[in-house]
Short mmCIF file of C-alpha atoms in Angstrom, two decimals:
data_model
loop_
_atom_site.label_atom_id
_atom_site.label_comp_id
_atom_site.label_asym_id
_atom_site.label_seq_id
_atom_site.Cartn_x
_atom_site.Cartn_y
_atom_site.Cartn_z
CA MET A 1261 117.56 79.89 168.73
CA ASN A 1262 118.86 81.47 165.54
CA THR A 1263 116.37 82.45 163.13
CA GLY A 1264 118.03 85.06 161.44
CA ASN A 1265 118.90 84.81 157.61
CA SER A 1266 121.59 82.06 157.97
CA ASP A 1267 122.85 80.19 155.10
CA ARG A 1268 124.33 76.62 155.46
CA GLU A 1269 127.64 77.49 154.38
CA GLY A 1270 127.31 80.37 157.18
CA GLY A 1271 129.46 78.31 159.76
CA LYS A 1272 129.16 80.28 163.16
CA GLU A 1273 125.84 82.05 162.71
CA GLY A 1274 123.98 79.01 161.00
CA GLY A 1275 123.28 77.53 164.42
CA LYS A 1276 123.47 73.98 162.96
CA ASP A 1277 122.64 71.29 165.85
CA VAL A 1278 122.81 68.07 164.60
CA ILE A 1279 120.20 66.65 167.46
CA VAL A 1280 117.68 69.27 166.81
CA GLU A 1281 117.51 69.13 162.74
CA THR A 1282 117.41 65.25 162.98
CA ILE A 1283 114.91 64.95 165.27
CA SER A 1284 112.58 67.69 163.73
CA ARG A 1285 113.16 66.13 160.20
CA VAL A 1286 111.50 62.85 161.99
CA MET A 1287 108.97 64.39 163.89
CA VAL A 1288 107.12 66.75 161.16
CA PRO A 1289 105.41 64.09 158.96
CA PHE A 1290 103.88 62.49 162.23
CA ILE A 1291 102.88 65.76 163.32
CA GLN A 1292 100.96 66.64 159.97
CA LEU A 1293 99.54 62.98 160.03
CA PHE A 1294 98.08 64.11 163.55
CA ALA A 1295 96.53 66.86 162.19
CA LEU A 1296 94.67 65.62 159.47
CA TYR A 1297 93.63 63.07 161.76
CA VAL A 1298 92.31 65.78 163.48
CA ILE A 1299 90.43 67.37 160.73
CA MET A 1300 88.81 64.10 159.61
CA HIS A 1301 87.69 62.87 162.89
CA GLY A 1302 86.17 66.13 164.11
CA SER A 1303 82.70 64.34 163.55
CA SER A 1304 83.05 61.90 166.04
CA GLY A 1305 85.43 62.88 168.70
CA PRO A 1306 86.90 66.44 169.67
CA GLY A 1307 88.15 68.27 166.96
CA GLY A 1308 87.24 69.82 163.57
CA GLY A 1309 88.75 72.31 160.97
CA PHE A 1310 90.25 74.84 163.36
CA GLN A 1311 92.24 72.85 165.68
CA GLY A 1312 93.52 70.61 163.11
CA GLY A 1313 94.59 73.77 160.87
CA VAL A 1314 96.53 75.24 163.48
CA ILE A 1315 98.57 72.04 164.20
CA PHE A 1316 99.36 71.79 160.54
CA GLY A 1317 100.77 75.43 160.66
CA ALA A 1318 102.78 74.49 164.31
CA SER A 1319 104.45 71.97 162.19
CA PHE A 1320 106.15 74.76 159.78
CA VAL A 1321 107.18 76.85 162.62
CA LEU A 1322 109.09 73.79 163.90
CA LEU A 1323 110.87 73.59 160.84
CA VAL A 1324 111.66 77.24 161.30
CA ILE A 1325 113.13 76.46 164.49
CA ALA A 1326 115.37 73.64 163.64
CA PHE A 1327 116.81 75.23 159.59
CA GLY A 1328 116.44 78.42 159.70
CA ILE A 1329 114.12 80.64 158.03
CA VAL A 1330 115.52 80.95 154.65
CA ASN A 1331 116.00 77.48 154.19
CA ALA A 1332 112.41 76.92 155.49
CA GLY A 1333 111.30 79.46 153.59
CA ASP A 1334 112.24 78.36 149.96
CA ARG A 1335 110.21 75.32 150.79
CA PHE A 1336 107.02 77.40 150.79
CA PRO A 1337 107.14 80.25 148.65
CA GLU A 1338 104.95 82.94 149.06
CA ALA A 1339 102.80 82.21 145.55
CA VAL A 1340 101.88 78.96 146.78
CA ASN A 1341 100.70 80.11 150.38
CA THR A 1342 98.41 82.95 148.74
CA ALA A 1343 96.86 80.58 146.58
CA LEU A 1344 96.13 78.24 149.20
CA PHE A 1345 94.59 81.07 151.27
CA SER A 1346 91.91 81.50 149.00
CA THR A 1347 91.32 77.63 148.16
CA GLY A 1348 89.64 77.00 151.45
CA VAL A 1349 87.09 79.76 150.86
CA TYR A 1350 86.49 78.52 147.45
CA ILE A 1351 85.81 74.90 149.11
CA TYR A 1352 83.37 76.31 151.76
CA ALA A 1353 81.56 78.77 149.57
CA GLY A 1354 81.44 76.22 146.58
CA VAL A 1355 79.89 73.13 148.28
CA GLY A 1356 77.13 76.09 149.43
CA LEU A 1357 76.50 76.98 145.62
CA LEU A 1358 76.42 73.02 144.71
CA CYS A 1359 73.48 72.25 147.26
CA LEU A 1360 71.69 75.42 145.53
CA ILE A 1361 72.08 74.58 141.87
CA SER A 1362 71.22 71.11 142.90
CA GLY A 1363 68.25 72.04 144.63
CA ILE A 1364 67.22 74.22 141.88
CA LEU A 1365 67.65 71.14 139.50
CA TYR A 1366 65.97 68.28 141.45
CA PHE A 1367 63.28 70.44 143.86
CA GLY A 1368 62.48 73.35 142.49
CA VAL A 1369 63.02 77.12 142.79
CA ILE A 1370 61.13 77.79 145.87
CA GLU A 1371 62.68 74.87 148.30
CA ALA A 1372 66.45 75.15 147.49
CA GLN A 1373 68.46 76.70 150.42
CA TYR A 1374 71.90 77.94 150.26
CA LEU A 1375 73.90 75.61 153.07
CA ASN A 1376 71.55 73.10 153.13
CA TYR A 1377 73.53 69.64 152.73
CA GLY A 1378 70.63 67.55 152.30
CA TYR A 1379 69.99 68.95 148.54
CA LEU A 1380 73.51 67.37 147.24
CA PRO A 1381 73.37 64.81 144.64
CA LEU A 1382 75.49 61.93 146.32
CA PRO A 1383 73.66 58.52 146.36
CA VAL A 1384 72.63 58.08 149.97
CA HIS A 1385 69.93 58.88 152.02
CA PHE A 1386 69.21 62.52 153.58
CA GLU A 1387 71.13 62.45 157.00
CA GLU A 1388 74.06 61.02 155.74
CA ARG A 1389 74.26 63.62 153.51
CA ARG A 1390 74.41 66.28 156.03
CA ALA A 1391 77.36 64.34 157.69
CA LEU A 1392 79.54 64.03 154.38
CA GLY A 1393 78.74 67.89 153.70
CA MET A 1394 80.39 68.61 157.05
CA ASP A 1395 83.58 66.86 156.45
CA PHE A 1396 84.13 68.78 152.70
CA ILE A 1397 83.57 72.03 154.69
CA GLU A 1398 85.92 71.13 157.41
CA ILE A 1399 88.80 70.34 154.86
CA GLY A 1400 88.38 73.63 153.43
CA VAL A 1401 88.58 75.62 156.99
CA GLY A 1402 91.84 73.45 157.55
CA ILE A 1403 93.33 75.00 154.33
CA THR A 1404 92.55 78.27 155.15
CA VAL A 1405 93.69 78.63 158.81
CA MET A 1406 96.85 76.04 157.96
CA ALA A 1407 98.02 78.65 155.34
CA VAL A 1408 97.26 81.89 157.08
CA ILE A 1409 99.33 80.70 160.14
CA ALA A 1410 102.39 79.67 158.58
CA GLU A 1411 102.18 83.06 156.33
CA ILE A 1412 102.12 84.98 159.60
CA PHE A 1413 104.68 83.65 161.01
CA PHE A 1414 107.03 83.76 158.22
CA ASN A 1415 106.14 87.74 157.53
CA LEU A 1416 106.54 88.59 161.46
CA ALA A 1417 109.87 86.55 161.49
CA TRP A 1418 112.08 87.33 158.58
CA LYS A 1419 114.72 90.11 158.76
CA LYS A 1420 114.81 93.05 156.42
CA GLU A 1421 117.79 93.19 154.23
CA GLU A 1422 120.00 96.32 154.87
CA ASP A 1423 121.28 96.69 151.73
CA GLU A 1424 118.00 98.03 150.20
CA GLY A 1425 118.35 101.05 152.26
CA GLU A 1426 115.71 102.95 154.04
CA GLY A 1427 114.45 104.49 150.73
CA GLU A 1428 110.66 104.73 150.48
CA GLY A 1429 109.34 107.67 152.53
CA GLU A 1430 111.02 106.87 155.93
CA GLY A 1431 112.58 110.65 156.01
CA ILE A 1432 111.81 110.95 159.62
CA GLU A 1433 115.39 110.50 161.22
CA LYS A 1434 116.93 112.41 158.74
CA GLY A 1435 115.02 115.54 160.27
CA GLU A 1436 113.22 116.59 157.14
CA PRO A 1437 109.48 117.76 157.79
CA GLU A 1438 107.85 118.19 154.86
CA MET B 1165 103.86 106.62 190.52
CA LYS B 1166 103.08 108.74 187.22
CA LEU B 1167 99.88 110.15 186.98
CA ILE B 1168 98.45 107.72 184.22
CA SER B 1169 99.32 104.53 186.30
CA LEU B 1170 97.31 106.19 189.41
CA SER B 1171 94.22 107.03 187.20
CA ALA B 1172 94.25 103.66 185.76
CA LEU B 1173 94.50 102.31 189.33
CA LEU B 1174 91.55 104.40 190.52
CA PHE B 1175 89.58 103.25 187.59
CA VAL B 1176 90.11 99.69 187.49
CA ILE B 1177 88.82 99.89 191.84
CA LEU B 1178 86.00 101.69 190.73
CA LEU B 1179 85.19 99.05 187.96
CA GLY B 1180 85.76 95.91 190.33
CA ALA B 1181 83.05 97.38 192.71
CA LEU B 1182 80.67 97.88 189.93
CA PHE B 1183 81.68 93.98 189.46
CA ILE B 1184 80.83 93.10 192.91
CA TYR B 1185 77.57 95.07 192.89
CA VAL B 1186 76.31 92.98 189.89
CA ALA B 1187 77.44 89.77 191.16
CA GLU B 1188 74.22 88.95 192.81
CA ASP B 1189 72.43 88.73 189.18
CA ILE B 1190 75.14 85.84 188.36
CA PRO B 1191 73.70 82.41 188.25
CA ASP B 1192 75.46 80.07 190.33
CA PHE B 1193 78.22 77.56 189.32
CA GLY B 1194 76.56 74.32 188.05
CA ASP B 1195 73.15 75.26 188.96
CA PRO B 1196 71.39 72.93 186.98
CA TYR B 1197 68.17 75.23 186.69
CA SER B 1198 69.61 78.65 185.62
CA ALA B 1199 68.68 80.53 182.22
CA PRO B 1200 71.53 79.39 180.42
CA ASN B 1201 71.19 75.93 180.70
CA ARG B 1202 67.79 74.63 179.75
CA TYR B 1203 65.27 76.06 181.95
CA ILE B 1204 64.12 79.78 182.16
CA LYS B 1205 61.99 80.49 185.22
CA LEU B 1206 58.52 81.66 184.54
CA PHE B 1207 56.36 81.96 187.91
CA SER B 1208 55.72 79.71 190.64
CA MET B 1209 51.89 79.09 192.20
CA ASP B 1210 50.63 76.67 194.74
CA ALA B 1211 50.44 73.18 194.66
CA ALA B 1212 46.88 72.46 196.17
CA GLU B 1213 45.43 69.48 194.12
CA LEU B 1214 47.11 70.30 190.92
CA GLU B 1215 49.67 67.45 191.40
CA ASP B 1216 47.04 64.59 191.30
CA ASN B 1217 45.41 66.15 188.25
CA LEU B 1218 49.10 66.48 186.73
CA ASN B 1219 49.85 62.78 187.71
CA GLN B 1220 46.83 61.38 186.22
CA GLY B 1221 47.75 63.33 183.15
CA VAL B 1222 45.38 65.82 182.77
CA ILE B 1223 46.27 69.82 182.63
CA PRO B 1224 44.99 72.04 185.59
CA LYS B 1225 42.52 74.87 184.28
CA SER B 1226 43.94 77.53 186.45
CA LEU B 1227 47.52 76.64 185.41
CA ALA B 1228 46.48 76.98 181.90
CA ASP B 1229 44.87 80.20 182.54
CA LYS B 1230 48.19 81.50 183.97
CA ILE B 1231 50.34 80.57 181.13
CA ALA B 1232 47.77 82.10 178.60
CA ASP B 1233 47.99 85.21 180.75
CA ARG B 1234 51.61 85.85 179.91
CA GLY B 1235 50.83 85.57 176.20
CA LEU B 1236 52.61 82.44 175.82
CA PRO B 1237 51.20 78.88 174.03
CA LEU B 1238 48.95 76.91 175.43
CA PRO B 1239 50.28 73.25 176.23
CA THR B 1240 48.29 69.80 174.93
CA ARG B 1241 49.69 67.17 176.35
CA VAL B 1242 51.59 65.96 179.80
CA LYS B 1243 54.12 63.52 180.33
CA SER B 1244 55.79 62.56 183.71
CA VAL B 1245 59.66 62.48 183.93
CA LYS B 1246 60.19 61.48 187.55
CA GLU B 1247 58.75 61.62 190.88
CA GLY B 1248 57.66 65.51 191.21
CA GLU B 1249 58.78 66.48 187.53
CA TRP B 1250 56.53 66.78 184.63
CA ASP B 1251 56.99 67.66 181.29
CA PHE B 1252 54.34 69.59 179.12
CA PHE B 1253 54.48 69.17 174.86
CA LEU B 1254 52.66 71.43 172.34
CA VAL B 1255 52.03 71.16 168.82
CA PRO B 1256 53.53 73.90 166.76
CA GLU B 1257 51.27 76.48 164.83
CA GLU B 1258 50.85 76.05 160.91
CA LYS B 1259 53.56 78.59 160.14
CA GLN B 1260 56.32 76.90 161.85
CA GLN B 1261 55.11 72.99 160.78
CA ALA B 1262 58.08 73.13 158.01
CA PHE B 1263 60.87 73.36 160.72
CA PHE B 1264 59.64 72.03 164.05
CA PRO B 1265 57.28 68.93 162.21
CA LYS B 1266 56.83 66.63 165.34
CA GLU B 1267 55.34 68.30 168.72
CA GLN B 1268 57.75 69.61 171.08
CA LYS B 1269 58.82 69.92 174.71
CA TYR B 1270 57.94 73.37 175.83
CA TYR B 1271 57.54 73.63 179.36
CA PHE B 1272 58.94 72.08 182.89
CA ILE B 1273 57.14 71.87 185.97
CA LYS B 1274 59.04 71.10 189.28
CA LYS B 1275 57.50 70.43 192.81
CA GLU B 1276 59.36 71.95 195.66
CA GLY B 1277 58.18 72.02 198.97
CA ASP B 1278 54.87 73.17 198.50
CA GLU B 1279 54.88 75.22 195.40
CA LEU B 1280 54.93 74.31 192.01
CA GLU B 1281 57.46 75.96 189.85
CA VAL B 1282 57.12 76.53 185.97
CA TYR B 1283 59.89 76.61 183.66
CA ARG B 1284 60.13 77.31 180.17
CA TYR B 1285 63.17 74.90 178.02
CA ALA B 1286 65.23 76.92 176.00
CA LEU B 1287 65.53 75.95 172.50
CA ILE B 1288 68.94 74.34 173.10
CA ILE B 1289 66.81 71.38 173.94
CA ARG B 1290 66.20 70.41 170.52
CA TRP B 1291 70.13 70.85 169.95
CA ILE B 1292 71.00 68.18 172.76
CA GLU B 1293 68.29 65.56 171.92
CA GLU B 1294 67.34 65.62 168.42
CA GLY B 1295 70.26 66.39 166.56
CA GLU B 1296 71.83 62.92 166.50
CA GLU B 1297 69.05 61.54 164.24
CA GLU B 1298 68.89 64.48 162.18
CA THR B 1299 72.46 64.55 161.33
CA GLU B 1300 74.26 61.38 161.88
CA VAL B 1301 77.19 62.95 163.69
CA PRO B 1302 77.84 62.49 167.39
CA ASN B 1303 79.66 65.35 168.25
CA MET B 1304 77.29 68.00 169.31
CA VAL B 1305 79.36 70.85 169.00
CA THR B 1306 80.52 70.00 165.19
CA TYR B 1307 77.18 69.78 164.02
CA GLY B 1308 76.53 72.92 165.64
CA LEU B 1309 79.18 74.61 163.92
CA ALA B 1310 79.18 73.24 160.50
CA ASP B 1311 75.45 72.72 160.04
CA TYR B 1312 72.98 74.69 162.02
CA ARG B 1313 75.55 77.40 162.34
CA GLY B 1314 77.16 77.10 158.80
CA TYR B 1315 76.81 80.78 157.92
CA ASP B 1316 78.52 81.83 160.81
CA THR B 1317 81.68 79.85 160.61
CA LEU B 1318 81.58 80.82 156.77
CA GLY B 1319 82.27 84.46 158.01
CA GLU B 1320 84.69 83.21 160.18
CA THR B 1321 86.79 81.90 157.57
CA THR B 1322 86.80 85.10 155.63
CA VAL B 1323 88.09 86.95 159.05
CA ILE B 1324 90.93 84.89 159.14
CA PHE B 1325 91.43 85.14 155.49
CA THR B 1326 91.55 88.69 155.90
CA ALA B 1327 93.90 89.13 158.56
CA GLY B 1328 96.51 87.06 156.50
CA VAL B 1329 95.78 89.42 153.73
CA SER B 1330 96.46 92.34 156.37
CA VAL B 1331 99.60 91.06 157.52
CA LEU B 1332 101.14 90.26 153.97
CA LEU B 1333 100.13 94.10 152.84
CA LEU B 1334 101.83 95.69 156.10
CA LEU B 1335 105.18 93.52 155.87
CA ARG B 1336 106.14 92.53 152.58
CA ARG B 1337 109.08 91.12 153.56
CA ARG B 1338 109.12 87.56 151.58
CA GLY B 1339 108.72 87.34 147.50
CA LYS B 1340 111.13 87.92 144.77
CA ARG B 1341 114.33 89.39 145.20
CA PRO B 1342 114.76 93.37 145.07
CA GLU B 1343 116.88 92.89 142.06
CA ALA B 1344 113.65 91.31 140.11
CA ARG B 1345 111.70 94.38 141.40
CA LYS B 1346 113.59 97.32 139.72
CA LEU B 1347 112.78 97.84 136.17
CA MET C 605 77.43 86.61 207.84
CA MET C 606 78.15 83.24 206.84
CA GLU C 607 75.11 82.67 205.23
CA TRP C 608 76.08 85.76 202.95
CA LEU C 609 79.85 84.42 202.69
CA LEU C 610 78.65 81.13 201.28
CA GLU C 611 75.84 81.85 198.98
CA GLU C 612 77.63 85.02 197.43
CA VAL C 613 81.49 84.28 197.58
CA PHE C 614 81.75 80.54 197.30
CA ALA C 615 79.12 79.37 195.19
CA LYS C 616 80.26 81.55 192.22
CA TYR C 617 83.86 81.45 192.26
CA ASN C 618 84.04 81.26 188.68
CA TYR C 619 82.91 84.70 188.54
CA TRP C 620 85.56 86.23 191.17
CA ILE C 621 88.50 84.33 189.45
CA SER C 622 87.56 85.36 186.00
CA ILE C 623 86.68 88.81 187.10
CA THR C 624 90.41 89.15 188.80
CA ILE C 625 92.47 88.12 185.64
CA MET C 626 90.27 90.63 183.35
CA LEU C 627 91.05 93.44 185.80
CA ILE C 628 94.74 92.60 185.79
CA GLY C 629 94.80 92.51 181.72
CA PHE C 630 92.82 95.85 181.67
CA TYR C 631 95.09 97.79 183.89
CA ALA C 632 97.89 96.56 182.08
CA MET C 633 96.60 97.94 178.89
CA ILE C 634 96.12 101.45 180.26
CA ALA C 635 98.98 101.87 182.60
CA LYS C 636 101.79 100.57 180.91
CA GLY C 637 103.92 102.96 178.14
CA ASN C 638 105.44 99.66 176.07
CA LEU C 639 103.53 98.94 173.25
CA ILE C 640 104.17 95.28 173.48
CA LYS C 641 103.01 95.31 177.03
CA LYS C 642 99.60 96.70 175.92
CA LEU C 643 99.01 93.86 173.76
CA ILE C 644 99.99 91.25 176.26
CA GLY C 645 97.21 92.76 178.47
CA LEU C 646 94.60 92.66 175.64
CA SER C 647 95.29 88.88 175.39
CA ILE C 648 94.72 88.24 179.16
CA PHE C 649 91.69 90.22 179.15
CA GLN C 650 90.25 87.88 176.10
CA THR C 651 90.98 84.75 177.84
CA ALA C 652 89.53 86.02 181.44
CA ILE C 653 86.18 86.59 179.10
CA PHE C 654 86.31 83.11 177.14
CA LEU C 655 86.87 81.52 180.84
CA PHE C 656 83.70 83.04 182.42
CA PHE C 657 81.39 82.13 179.27
CA ILE C 658 82.59 78.61 179.14
CA SER C 659 82.12 78.11 183.11
CA LEU C 660 78.30 79.20 182.29
CA ALA C 661 77.91 75.75 180.72
CA ASP C 662 78.58 73.54 183.30
CA ILE C 663 75.90 71.41 185.37
CA GLY C 664 76.35 69.99 188.44
CA PRO C 665 77.31 69.14 191.34
CA ILE C 666 75.40 65.71 191.24
CA PRO C 667 75.59 64.45 188.56
CA ARG C 668 78.40 66.08 187.01
CA GLY C 669 78.02 66.88 183.04
CA THR C 670 79.99 65.14 180.54
CA ALA C 671 81.66 66.15 177.14
CA PRO C 672 78.93 66.86 174.61
CA ILE C 673 79.45 63.82 172.51
CA VAL C 674 76.29 61.56 172.02
CA SER C 675 76.85 58.10 172.68
CA LYS C 676 73.96 55.23 173.67
CA GLU C 677 76.06 54.10 176.85
CA ILE C 678 76.37 57.13 178.45
CA ILE C 679 72.73 57.94 178.11
CA GLN C 680 71.88 54.61 179.65
CA LYS C 681 74.19 55.17 182.69
CA GLY C 682 72.05 58.48 182.98
CA TYR C 683 74.83 61.19 183.05
CA VAL C 684 73.86 64.99 181.86
CA TYR C 685 75.37 66.52 179.01
CA VAL C 686 77.16 70.27 178.98
CA ASN C 687 75.21 72.65 177.23
CA PRO C 688 77.16 73.20 173.70
CA LEU C 689 76.06 76.62 172.59
CA PRO C 690 79.22 78.20 174.45
CA HIS C 691 81.39 76.30 173.16
CA VAL C 692 80.64 76.77 169.74
CA LEU C 693 80.29 80.57 170.25
CA ILE C 694 83.81 80.91 172.01
CA LEU C 695 85.63 78.67 169.08
CA THR C 696 84.57 81.38 166.98
CA ALA C 697 85.86 84.14 169.42
CA ILE C 698 89.23 82.54 169.57
CA VAL C 699 90.02 82.63 165.96
CA VAL C 700 88.75 86.49 165.94
CA SER C 701 91.18 87.20 168.76
CA VAL C 702 94.15 85.78 167.21
CA ALA C 703 93.62 87.19 163.91
CA THR C 704 93.66 90.79 165.92
CA LEU C 705 96.61 89.93 167.74
CA ALA C 706 98.75 89.17 164.17
CA VAL C 707 97.69 92.32 162.62
CA ALA C 708 98.45 94.06 165.78
CA LEU C 709 101.94 92.79 165.77
CA ALA C 710 102.58 93.38 162.32
CA LEU C 711 101.47 97.52 163.09
CA VAL C 712 104.09 97.42 166.14
CA ILE C 713 106.91 96.16 163.64
CA ARG C 714 105.93 99.08 161.18
CA MET C 715 106.11 101.54 163.68
CA TYR C 716 109.32 100.47 164.86
CA GLU C 717 110.91 101.04 161.64
CA GLU C 718 109.54 104.57 161.23
CA TYR C 719 110.39 105.71 164.91
CA ARG C 720 113.05 103.64 166.20
CA THR C 721 111.35 103.00 169.43
CA ILE C 722 108.35 101.24 170.91
CA GLU C 723 107.80 103.60 174.33
CA GLU C 724 104.68 105.47 173.57
CA GLU C 725 105.97 108.56 175.40
CA GLU C 726 109.08 108.83 172.98
CA ILE C 727 106.67 108.18 170.24
CA ILE C 728 104.59 111.19 171.24
CA GLU C 729 107.83 113.61 171.85
CA LYS C 730 108.96 112.79 168.04
CA GLU C 731 105.66 113.26 166.80
CA ARG C 732 105.61 116.82 168.58
CA GLU C 733 109.02 117.68 167.12
CA LEU C 734 107.96 117.42 164.05
CA GLY C 735 105.25 119.83 164.17
CA VAL C 736 102.69 117.74 163.58
#
């Protein structure tokens, strides 16, 4: 398994294996679909936000194994991943804030609570609003966990470029104590 | 062997001896009346004629006195679950009416041999029995994580966000190419 | 003798298994010199703790507890539910352990770039040579 910085024209170090590439190209959409199923069916069976997010992140690891890290890394630039980190937390805290504001508007300041999904402004009865609030929250958690696991893997496995030199403050080997 | 391996082995053996000493307090595997699994044992007393009183639905005075001696609230109603097992219910005080509007199960009496054993239900009983009516979600773990313990899950999401940001700051590997960084 | 064995050892076998795995992980954290082996010991230790905590939630032997998903047919058949509270707490703890392991691995990579070795004793010697 070569996950070094290999290009497509690289040839020998590229590790082009037709079987692995083809099968992973077919399997990755199904893995992501299964991850979405696990997130959304957290209410009526085993599952939930954390579990589905990890499965989603594992599909990116499969892409890295099959195609090399530079090719897979071009599909998920660092800016997009970093934006997805915080989107999940915003969704979670945003649902809570919406409950608070809606509770203040409809029921008065004393009775409004921060994460009480019964006060959401939806046209169904009280108990069903709690179930829908839980679904929103699991989506937020799933997005954050997916982005974090993919980004941790890319950062740990990326090879540092040698021509950049060992410039910034690594003078221990050169033997010059301060 | 090196010095640190020997001292580590000694420390581990002493720790193992401590764990063996503690083993008598741990409940059995699969014990239905242990403290984590819904029942906390309070005391046990002689049966005498109390069983007939309980079967008819009357709370005997000696039992109520003994419960009040420990400073616990008094029960108001008896109901029989099975042969030899009874549930006590009580109506909550004024302050807790917003969270527990109905009467709740509080004590559990079991007859074993010649003695009556008195247990108290742990708070998990509301999670298991009334949680599905309050939130229409069948999965106990999900409504426990996202509704009753929603604040903890918010903190949890923040923890994993922080881990992602710290790895990103420690190892700056991806990002723009170095030609773009130098000015 | 037989009674003691039956009551203390065989009735609580979840506790003994968890203690054994925990002590193996703890020994690896202290006594090994390689940094990666210490992290593996940390991971083994955490797994033993999760195992012990979840095994406290089981109800048995007759009737055995089933998975905590409420459904009317299971209540009519007379089954008992497993205690769901430890499952909730351990879900949070697993995520914390993943986060800790990720940051620790990132630190090991940075230490390798600085000192060019991951043995603990060689790092101490290099630091001593610098006169710090």
